[in-house]
Structures are given as structure tokens and as C-alpha cells.
Amino acid sequence: MPSTFPAPAATAFPTLRTPSGDVPAGAPRWNPQRPSAMPHHRYRPAHERVALPLTDRTWPSRRIEQAPLWVPVDLRDGNQALAEPMDTARKRRMFDLLVTMGYKEIEVGYPSASQTDFDFVRHLADSDAVPDDVTVSVFTAARADLIDRTVASVEGLPRTLVHLYTATAPTWRDVVLGRSRAEVHALIREAATHLMCRAEERPGAGIRFEFSPEVFNLTEPDFVLEVCDSLTELWEASPDRPVIHNLPATVEIATPNVYADQIEYMHRHLARRDCVILSVHPHNDRGTGVACAELAVLAGAQRVEGCLFGNGERTGNVDLVTLALNLFAQGVDPMIDFSDIDAVREVVEHCNRLPVHPRHPYGGDLVHTAFSGTHQDAIAKGMAHHAERAAETGVPAGAAPWAVPYLPVDPGDIGRTYEEVIRINSQSGKGGIAHLLHTHHGLDLPRTMRPDFSRTVQRVTDATGQELSPKELWELFRTTYIAPALDGPVTLVSWNTTETAPGEHRFTCTLRADGRDHSCEGTGNGPLSALADALRAVGITVDVLGYTEHSTTPGPGSPAVAYAECRVAGTVRWGAGWDTSVLTASVNAIMSAVNRSPRTAPAGPTPH
């Protein structure tokens, strides 16, 4: 199969500059890395950009024991990140998926930003699509005309959350808004007051309020407290009607522990804390959005906004799939149904028109797949052990406690099959190969035979550079070990065996060897030893070193497979036989080993 990658340029790496200069003073001898020419001096660390007042943090000693309120923002924040934003049909399919999975608060759009978003909110209101226990959230900037448009969009919806936002960080105040702290605070209060007035015009609408100080993680903590506490009071928050203060890591700028410190500081210092739902909205600019969310929950966050599979501007919003299933893998109910992860992924890929990476945690095509031989062996042994323990305790395997190496969750619990857990390529080992043959074809290769077949598989996969499917693996086993008995240089034209006395057997046969038929007879303490004696008539010396057999499926009429390890003319070879008759399978296993010996064997299987 030709490579899909472009050929390398004639001059490789033309713009890279190998790090040079002296190894930094004090560096250990085992680390000879040298300074790069990258302009790292242009960037300031987090502690130089924002005050980090928390020093007596308590979040590191906490555990997450229950799921926060998850709020998917796929239909708003995620949609804004798409090259082709969703139309109403795709938005509705995504909304229905989120409802089915169990989300109870869903941000559905930015109705003042586009007619499509406005129309979708109206679609939800007019189509009776929102269940009684689901709250619809809509997003708006802190501007009166945009707030009016937003409130108009939710007319007729029974439970709504209006999400007001303004950037508060110094760089945004100075560069984007051109306003001082006091002016930004006044802008926010004015918008929040206008929103409250508009909500009071609809006393039965059940409108609640959320505020996001955008780029919270780069905003002075005292300013965030000032603004949030001001809105808690203005909006007359109470424990029965709390406000949501959502603290976004709009652009990740520090390690996750810094964000956790910032959240714990707010958790401790927010006024009327019992009247506030503390929410977080991590982005993934540094690739640590999941860690930021998890540590934020430890630090006091009660609500997490994100997207399925992490879609979002730039490097994405925090991934709600990974967050929820991380809890699941710790024995905590995620409160959301991921029991058919492939169905979830199919809808998300359709609606976003973006693929989910095959190595994406939990949901990717390859996340439960092992190619490495050591991983395959451990997984195969672990799954066998799991089945044995379940049987011993009388518990179905699907309900027994899970402890299988390399698989943090049972693939079956999220709707995946076991067929893709182990796949075979040039990196694979004997344990994985044996597992696939057993799972798909009922073969239970003797442990001492597995290295022999593994070497054959390695030759083929090295030569082709491709993986082998379970069907191709079986075909390679068949041509390597079963076929030689029937079409090798030495074959049995006819044969029969009789027990002439207790413990004494006679094997009578017509052997075809060197293009001629030979009538042969041998005796022994069993049919196979008698066959070995008969082979001496044509100059073939066979010693049976090991033998095993088993049926391949339950019930009568099941094919039997036999494996024989033989020394043929001084060389050890394995053979196998397959037949509904155990005796025929065992005789064929001996003949296969004979025909695979250097004295009689043709060339090995051709890679295909």
C-alpha cells in the first residue's frame, strides 16, 4: 500500500537551528541539553502577570466524590469554533443527544450574534423540545441592545439562564475595551441592571443569571471579587435562586495548580457563598484543560462548562467526555450516560464536521487497542483472569469489579466491543496473537507453540508493514500449520489404525513421498507412536515431544484442533491438524510437523 505522506524536501529542516552554546551551569552530567535560539524572553510567567494571593491551599488533599453540574456549550462556544457553523438541523440533533445523555443545563446559542443562533432558540421555544427539567442557557455580551435581542429569543421558554460576559483582564481592558477598572465595572453593572429589568418584565419566565469575567485567570483577584460580589447583591441572589459566577481560563497561561489556587481563593472569599454557584470554563491552550477542571472542582467549583470531545476555539474547550469518564474510572457516577460512546461520537462528528482523533481518550477508535506485544500479553491474561474471578464468585463478567492491565475501564461499559482491544502488526507479541486466535477462532495455542507462530507473524508484518486482521491471522495459521499435512511432500493417501491389544496399536497406511506411493505399517503404544514407526519405512525419523488437542466450539460436531511438537530428523517443528475427528486432527498434526521440517518442507509462507 503506497504511503500517503509526501516525500521529504530535498533540504531537510531548513529553518531549524540545533541548540548550541554552553551547557547551563549546575546542570547534571546526564543532561547535556544546550540553550535554544527560541525567543523565550518575550514571554512572562504567570506570577509576573497576575497576583496569586493564595498560599495556604487545601485543594491538594481533597478528593472528587461526586460529579459537578456539567454544562455543555457545544451549541454556542463549540459552534463558534467551527469553520462551518451548525444549521438548525444539526443543532437540533446535537441538542437531542445532550438531553438524551442526561445534561440538565445546556447552553444553546449566542442569539444576538447571528440569525441562525436566534432562530434555533426560537425553534426550541416553538417546538416543545425542552424537557421540564432542562434549563436552556443563552449567551450575551454586556450591551443593552444585545441583551434585548437575547431576552426576545427566549420568549416562551419556561426555564432560561442568561449568561452575561465581559472581558476583565488588564490587557483586554487596555487594548480591546480602552477602559479603566472602574469603567469596566460600571459597564458590567449597567448591563446587569438592564438584564434584571428585562427579566422582571416576564415574572413567570424563570430567568436566572450567570456572569463570566472573561479571562478571569489573568484578572486581578480583588477586581473579580469586587465585580462578582456586586452582581450577587444586584441580582438579589438567594440559596433558592442562586447566581452563577463562571470563572473562565479563557486563555491558559499557567500550570493547572495555579488555576486551582485562583478558584479556591474565590471559593473562600466570594460574598454570600451559599447564594453563588461557582462555575469554571477552562480552555486548552496549554493542553491541560482537563487537569484545570479537575483541580478546580477540588478547589470548590460546583459547575463545569465544556464541550463533548473538547471542540472549541484555538485548542478547544475542556472535554466533558474525558472529565466524566475519568470520574467513572474512579468509581464515581458521572451522572451522564456514555454507555454507547460510538453513538455519541457519531453525532458529534456529524454535527461538528470534525473527526474525533483515533487516540482521543475513551472515545477514539484506537484507545482500547494494543499493538505492543507486552501490552497484549498483559491484557489477554488480565481478561482471562477477570473471567475466572467472575465465574468463581458467581457474578456475570460484565458486573464484576474491573482490574485488567492497560484498560482503565471495561470497553463494554461504554458500548465498545472486545474485538478491537488487541490488533496485530509488527510490534505485536505472542500473547496478543494467541488471544485473537482464541477469541475469533477457538484456538488455544500451547504456550510453547506461541513463540514459533509469533516469528511467522513477525516476518509477514515486517515485510508488508501492515497489520493482520483476525481473518488474515487465521489464514496465516492455517497455511503455516494445517495445510502442510494435506499438500506437503509427504502425504497420507489412505490410513487406518487398530488397537491390537491393550496398549498396543497398529497404523497401516499408503504414504506418498518422492512422487511414489509406499505401503507402510508401524506399531506403538498409541496411534501417533504407531504412525511415527510407520514413517521410518520411508526414512523419516519422528519423535513426538508434546501433544495437545481441544474442541474449538461447544457441543457435538465441533471441529477439533490438535497441536504436535515433533523432532523430525533432529529438528524440532510444530504442526497442527483440524478435523471433526480428533484422531484425524492428531494424525494431521504429526504430518504437518513432518512436512515443515527442513528435510521435507517447501519454502515458508509468502508474505501477503
PDB file of C-alpha atoms in Angstrom, residues 117-249:
ATOM      1  CA  ASP A 117     -28.496  31.219  16.574  1.00  0.00           C
ATOM      2  CA  PHE A 118     -31.584  33.345  17.202  1.00  0.00           C
ATOM      3  CA  ASP A 119     -33.699  31.082  15.004  1.00  0.00           C
ATOM      4  CA  PHE A 120     -32.519  27.968  16.804  1.00  0.00           C
ATOM      5  CA  VAL A 121     -33.507  29.340  20.210  1.00  0.00           C
ATOM      6  CA  ARG A 122     -36.900  30.184  18.745  1.00  0.00           C
ATOM      7  CA  HIS A 123     -37.086  26.682  17.292  1.00  0.00           C
ATOM      8  CA  LEU A 124     -36.617  25.221  20.777  1.00  0.00           C
ATOM      9  CA  ALA A 125     -39.274  27.530  22.191  1.00  0.00           C
ATOM     10  CA  ASP A 126     -41.799  26.791  19.445  1.00  0.00           C
ATOM     11  CA  SER A 127     -41.273  23.042  19.106  1.00  0.00           C
ATOM     12  CA  ASP A 128     -41.692  21.983  22.732  1.00  0.00           C
ATOM     13  CA  ALA A 129     -38.267  20.358  22.502  1.00  0.00           C
ATOM     14  CA  VAL A 130     -37.056  21.236  26.002  1.00  0.00           C
ATOM     15  CA  PRO A 131     -37.941  18.728  28.756  1.00  0.00           C
ATOM     16  CA  ASP A 132     -39.383  20.019  32.013  1.00  0.00           C
ATOM     17  CA  ASP A 133     -36.154  19.531  33.969  1.00  0.00           C
ATOM     18  CA  VAL A 134     -33.756  21.055  31.399  1.00  0.00           C
ATOM     19  CA  THR A 135     -32.632  24.679  31.568  1.00  0.00           C
ATOM     20  CA  VAL A 136     -31.641  26.457  28.370  1.00  0.00           C
ATOM     21  CA  SER A 137     -28.745  28.911  28.615  1.00  0.00           C
ATOM     22  CA  VAL A 138     -28.142  31.773  26.166  1.00  0.00           C
ATOM     23  CA  PHE A 139     -25.036  33.927  25.915  1.00  0.00           C
ATOM     24  CA  THR A 140     -24.740  37.684  25.506  1.00  0.00           C
ATOM     25  CA  ALA A 141     -22.201  40.456  25.749  1.00  0.00           C
ATOM     26  CA  ALA A 142     -22.791  43.247  28.270  1.00  0.00           C
ATOM     27  CA  ARG A 143     -24.593  45.624  25.929  1.00  0.00           C
ATOM     28  CA  ALA A 144     -28.215  46.721  26.160  1.00  0.00           C
ATOM     29  CA  ASP A 145     -29.240  46.083  22.545  1.00  0.00           C
ATOM     30  CA  LEU A 146     -27.672  42.618  22.584  1.00  0.00           C
ATOM     31  CA  ILE A 147     -29.370  41.824  25.883  1.00  0.00           C
ATOM     32  CA  ASP A 148     -32.714  42.868  24.413  1.00  0.00           C
ATOM     33  CA  ARG A 149     -32.221  40.587  21.425  1.00  0.00           C
ATOM     34  CA  THR A 150     -31.230  37.750  23.745  1.00  0.00           C
ATOM     35  CA  VAL A 151     -34.245  38.123  26.017  1.00  0.00           C
ATOM     36  CA  ALA A 152     -36.512  38.249  22.957  1.00  0.00           C
ATOM     37  CA  SER A 153     -35.117  34.939  21.747  1.00  0.00           C
ATOM     38  CA  VAL A 154     -36.137  33.016  24.889  1.00  0.00           C
ATOM     39  CA  GLU A 155     -39.781  34.169  24.900  1.00  0.00           C
ATOM     40  CA  GLY A 156     -41.926  31.141  25.714  1.00  0.00           C
ATOM     41  CA  LEU A 157     -39.160  29.003  27.194  1.00  0.00           C
ATOM     42  CA  PRO A 158     -40.081  28.012  30.761  1.00  0.00           C
ATOM     43  CA  ARG A 159     -36.584  27.935  32.334  1.00  0.00           C
ATOM     44  CA  THR A 160     -33.750  30.016  30.967  1.00  0.00           C
ATOM     45  CA  LEU A 161     -30.346  31.188  32.066  1.00  0.00           C
ATOM     46  CA  VAL A 162     -28.986  34.385  30.546  1.00  0.00           C
ATOM     47  CA  HIS A 163     -25.197  34.309  30.523  1.00  0.00           C
ATOM     48  CA  LEU A 164     -23.648  37.783  30.588  1.00  0.00           C
ATOM     49  CA  TYR A 165     -19.948  38.240  29.893  1.00  0.00           C
ATOM     50  CA  THR A 166     -17.304  40.951  29.679  1.00  0.00           C
ATOM     51  CA  ALA A 167     -13.526  40.703  29.492  1.00  0.00           C
ATOM     52  CA  THR A 168     -11.940  41.950  32.718  1.00  0.00           C
ATOM     53  CA  ALA A 169      -8.193  41.266  32.410  1.00  0.00           C
ATOM     54  CA  PRO A 170      -5.816  44.256  32.153  1.00  0.00           C
ATOM     55  CA  THR A 171      -4.655  43.555  28.594  1.00  0.00           C
ATOM     56  CA  TRP A 172      -8.262  43.266  27.411  1.00  0.00           C
ATOM     57  CA  ARG A 173      -9.305  46.393  29.341  1.00  0.00           C
ATOM     58  CA  ASP A 174      -6.437  48.389  27.868  1.00  0.00           C
ATOM     59  CA  VAL A 175      -6.253  47.009  24.334  1.00  0.00           C
ATOM     60  CA  VAL A 176      -9.778  45.828  23.497  1.00  0.00           C
ATOM     61  CA  LEU A 177     -12.114  47.957  25.635  1.00  0.00           C
ATOM     62  CA  GLY A 178      -9.963  51.007  26.296  1.00  0.00           C
ATOM     63  CA  ARG A 179     -11.466  51.412  29.792  1.00  0.00           C
ATOM     64  CA  SER A 180     -10.246  51.567  33.373  1.00  0.00           C
ATOM     65  CA  ARG A 181     -11.216  49.105  36.093  1.00  0.00           C
ATOM     66  CA  ALA A 182     -13.892  51.430  37.372  1.00  0.00           C
ATOM     67  CA  GLU A 183     -15.290  51.978  33.897  1.00  0.00           C
ATOM     68  CA  VAL A 184     -15.413  48.241  33.164  1.00  0.00           C
ATOM     69  CA  HIS A 185     -17.183  47.631  36.476  1.00  0.00           C
ATOM     70  CA  ALA A 186     -19.690  50.351  35.681  1.00  0.00           C
ATOM     71  CA  LEU A 187     -20.296  48.870  32.228  1.00  0.00           C
ATOM     72  CA  ILE A 188     -20.970  45.463  33.766  1.00  0.00           C
ATOM     73  CA  ARG A 189     -23.337  46.809  36.433  1.00  0.00           C
ATOM     74  CA  GLU A 190     -25.246  48.828  33.862  1.00  0.00           C
ATOM     75  CA  ALA A 191     -25.703  45.768  31.639  1.00  0.00           C
ATOM     76  CA  ALA A 192     -26.600  43.548  34.600  1.00  0.00           C
ATOM     77  CA  THR A 193     -29.193  46.082  35.748  1.00  0.00           C
ATOM     78  CA  HIS A 194     -30.699  46.244  32.269  1.00  0.00           C
ATOM     79  CA  LEU A 195     -30.842  42.452  32.132  1.00  0.00           C
ATOM     80  CA  MET A 196     -32.565  42.279  35.510  1.00  0.00           C
ATOM     81  CA  CYS A 197     -35.142  44.858  34.419  1.00  0.00           C
ATOM     82  CA  ARG A 198     -35.898  42.930  31.255  1.00  0.00           C
ATOM     83  CA  ALA A 199     -36.293  39.717  33.258  1.00  0.00           C
ATOM     84  CA  GLU A 200     -38.663  41.411  35.708  1.00  0.00           C
ATOM     85  CA  GLU A 201     -40.927  42.205  32.753  1.00  0.00           C
ATOM     86  CA  ARG A 202     -41.504  38.446  32.473  1.00  0.00           C
ATOM     87  CA  PRO A 203     -42.167  37.425  36.105  1.00  0.00           C
ATOM     88  CA  GLY A 204     -43.253  33.876  35.237  1.00  0.00           C
ATOM     89  CA  ALA A 205     -40.408  33.104  32.857  1.00  0.00           C
ATOM     90  CA  GLY A 206     -37.995  31.759  35.451  1.00  0.00           C
ATOM     91  CA  ILE A 207     -34.962  33.647  34.104  1.00  0.00           C
ATOM     92  CA  ARG A 208     -31.786  33.180  36.101  1.00  0.00           C
ATOM     93  CA  PHE A 209     -28.448  34.941  35.696  1.00  0.00           C
ATOM     94  CA  GLU A 210     -24.847  33.957  35.033  1.00  0.00           C
ATOM     95  CA  PHE A 211     -21.823  36.218  34.802  1.00  0.00           C
ATOM     96  CA  SER A 212     -18.409  35.440  33.308  1.00  0.00           C
ATOM     97  CA  PRO A 213     -15.457  37.777  33.872  1.00  0.00           C
ATOM     98  CA  GLU A 214     -13.796  36.678  30.648  1.00  0.00           C
ATOM     99  CA  VAL A 215     -10.083  35.897  31.038  1.00  0.00           C
ATOM    100  CA  PHE A 216     -10.651  35.536  34.777  1.00  0.00           C
ATOM    101  CA  ASN A 217      -7.321  33.774  35.184  1.00  0.00           C
ATOM    102  CA  LEU A 218      -5.455  36.904  34.078  1.00  0.00           C
ATOM    103  CA  THR A 219      -7.607  39.344  36.059  1.00  0.00           C
ATOM    104  CA  GLU A 220      -6.660  40.800  39.455  1.00  0.00           C
ATOM    105  CA  PRO A 221      -8.391  38.647  42.102  1.00  0.00           C
ATOM    106  CA  ASP A 222      -9.635  41.660  44.070  1.00  0.00           C
ATOM    107  CA  PHE A 223     -11.271  43.086  40.942  1.00  0.00           C
ATOM    108  CA  VAL A 224     -13.048  39.793  40.176  1.00  0.00           C
ATOM    109  CA  LEU A 225     -14.352  39.684  43.753  1.00  0.00           C
ATOM    110  CA  GLU A 226     -15.482  43.287  43.538  1.00  0.00           C
ATOM    111  CA  VAL A 227     -17.456  42.710  40.342  1.00  0.00           C
ATOM    112  CA  CYS A 228     -18.910  39.315  41.246  1.00  0.00           C
ATOM    113  CA  ASP A 229     -19.985  40.369  44.749  1.00  0.00           C
ATOM    114  CA  SER A 230     -21.568  43.461  43.245  1.00  0.00           C
ATOM    115  CA  LEU A 231     -23.689  41.340  40.897  1.00  0.00           C
ATOM    116  CA  THR A 232     -24.614  38.851  43.614  1.00  0.00           C
ATOM    117  CA  GLU A 233     -26.149  41.752  45.517  1.00  0.00           C
ATOM    118  CA  LEU A 234     -27.645  43.470  42.472  1.00  0.00           C
ATOM    119  CA  TRP A 235     -29.345  40.313  41.239  1.00  0.00           C
ATOM    120  CA  GLU A 236     -30.721  39.624  44.743  1.00  0.00           C
ATOM    121  CA  ALA A 237     -29.261  36.136  44.847  1.00  0.00           C
ATOM    122  CA  SER A 238     -30.552  33.671  47.418  1.00  0.00           C
ATOM    123  CA  PRO A 239     -29.927  29.974  48.152  1.00  0.00           C
ATOM    124  CA  ASP A 240     -33.189  29.171  46.326  1.00  0.00           C
ATOM    125  CA  ARG A 241     -32.286  31.383  43.358  1.00  0.00           C
ATOM    126  CA  PRO A 242     -28.501  31.488  43.225  1.00  0.00           C
ATOM    127  CA  VAL A 243     -26.468  33.360  40.674  1.00  0.00           C
ATOM    128  CA  ILE A 244     -23.736  31.644  38.692  1.00  0.00           C
ATOM    129  CA  HIS A 245     -20.285  33.164  38.675  1.00  0.00           C
ATOM    130  CA  ASN A 246     -18.381  31.428  35.915  1.00  0.00           C
ATOM    131  CA  LEU A 247     -14.604  31.879  36.075  1.00  0.00           C
ATOM    132  CA  PRO A 248     -13.048  31.058  32.703  1.00  0.00           C
ATOM    133  CA  ALA A 249      -9.469  30.163  31.949  1.00  0.00           C
TER     134      ALA A 249
END
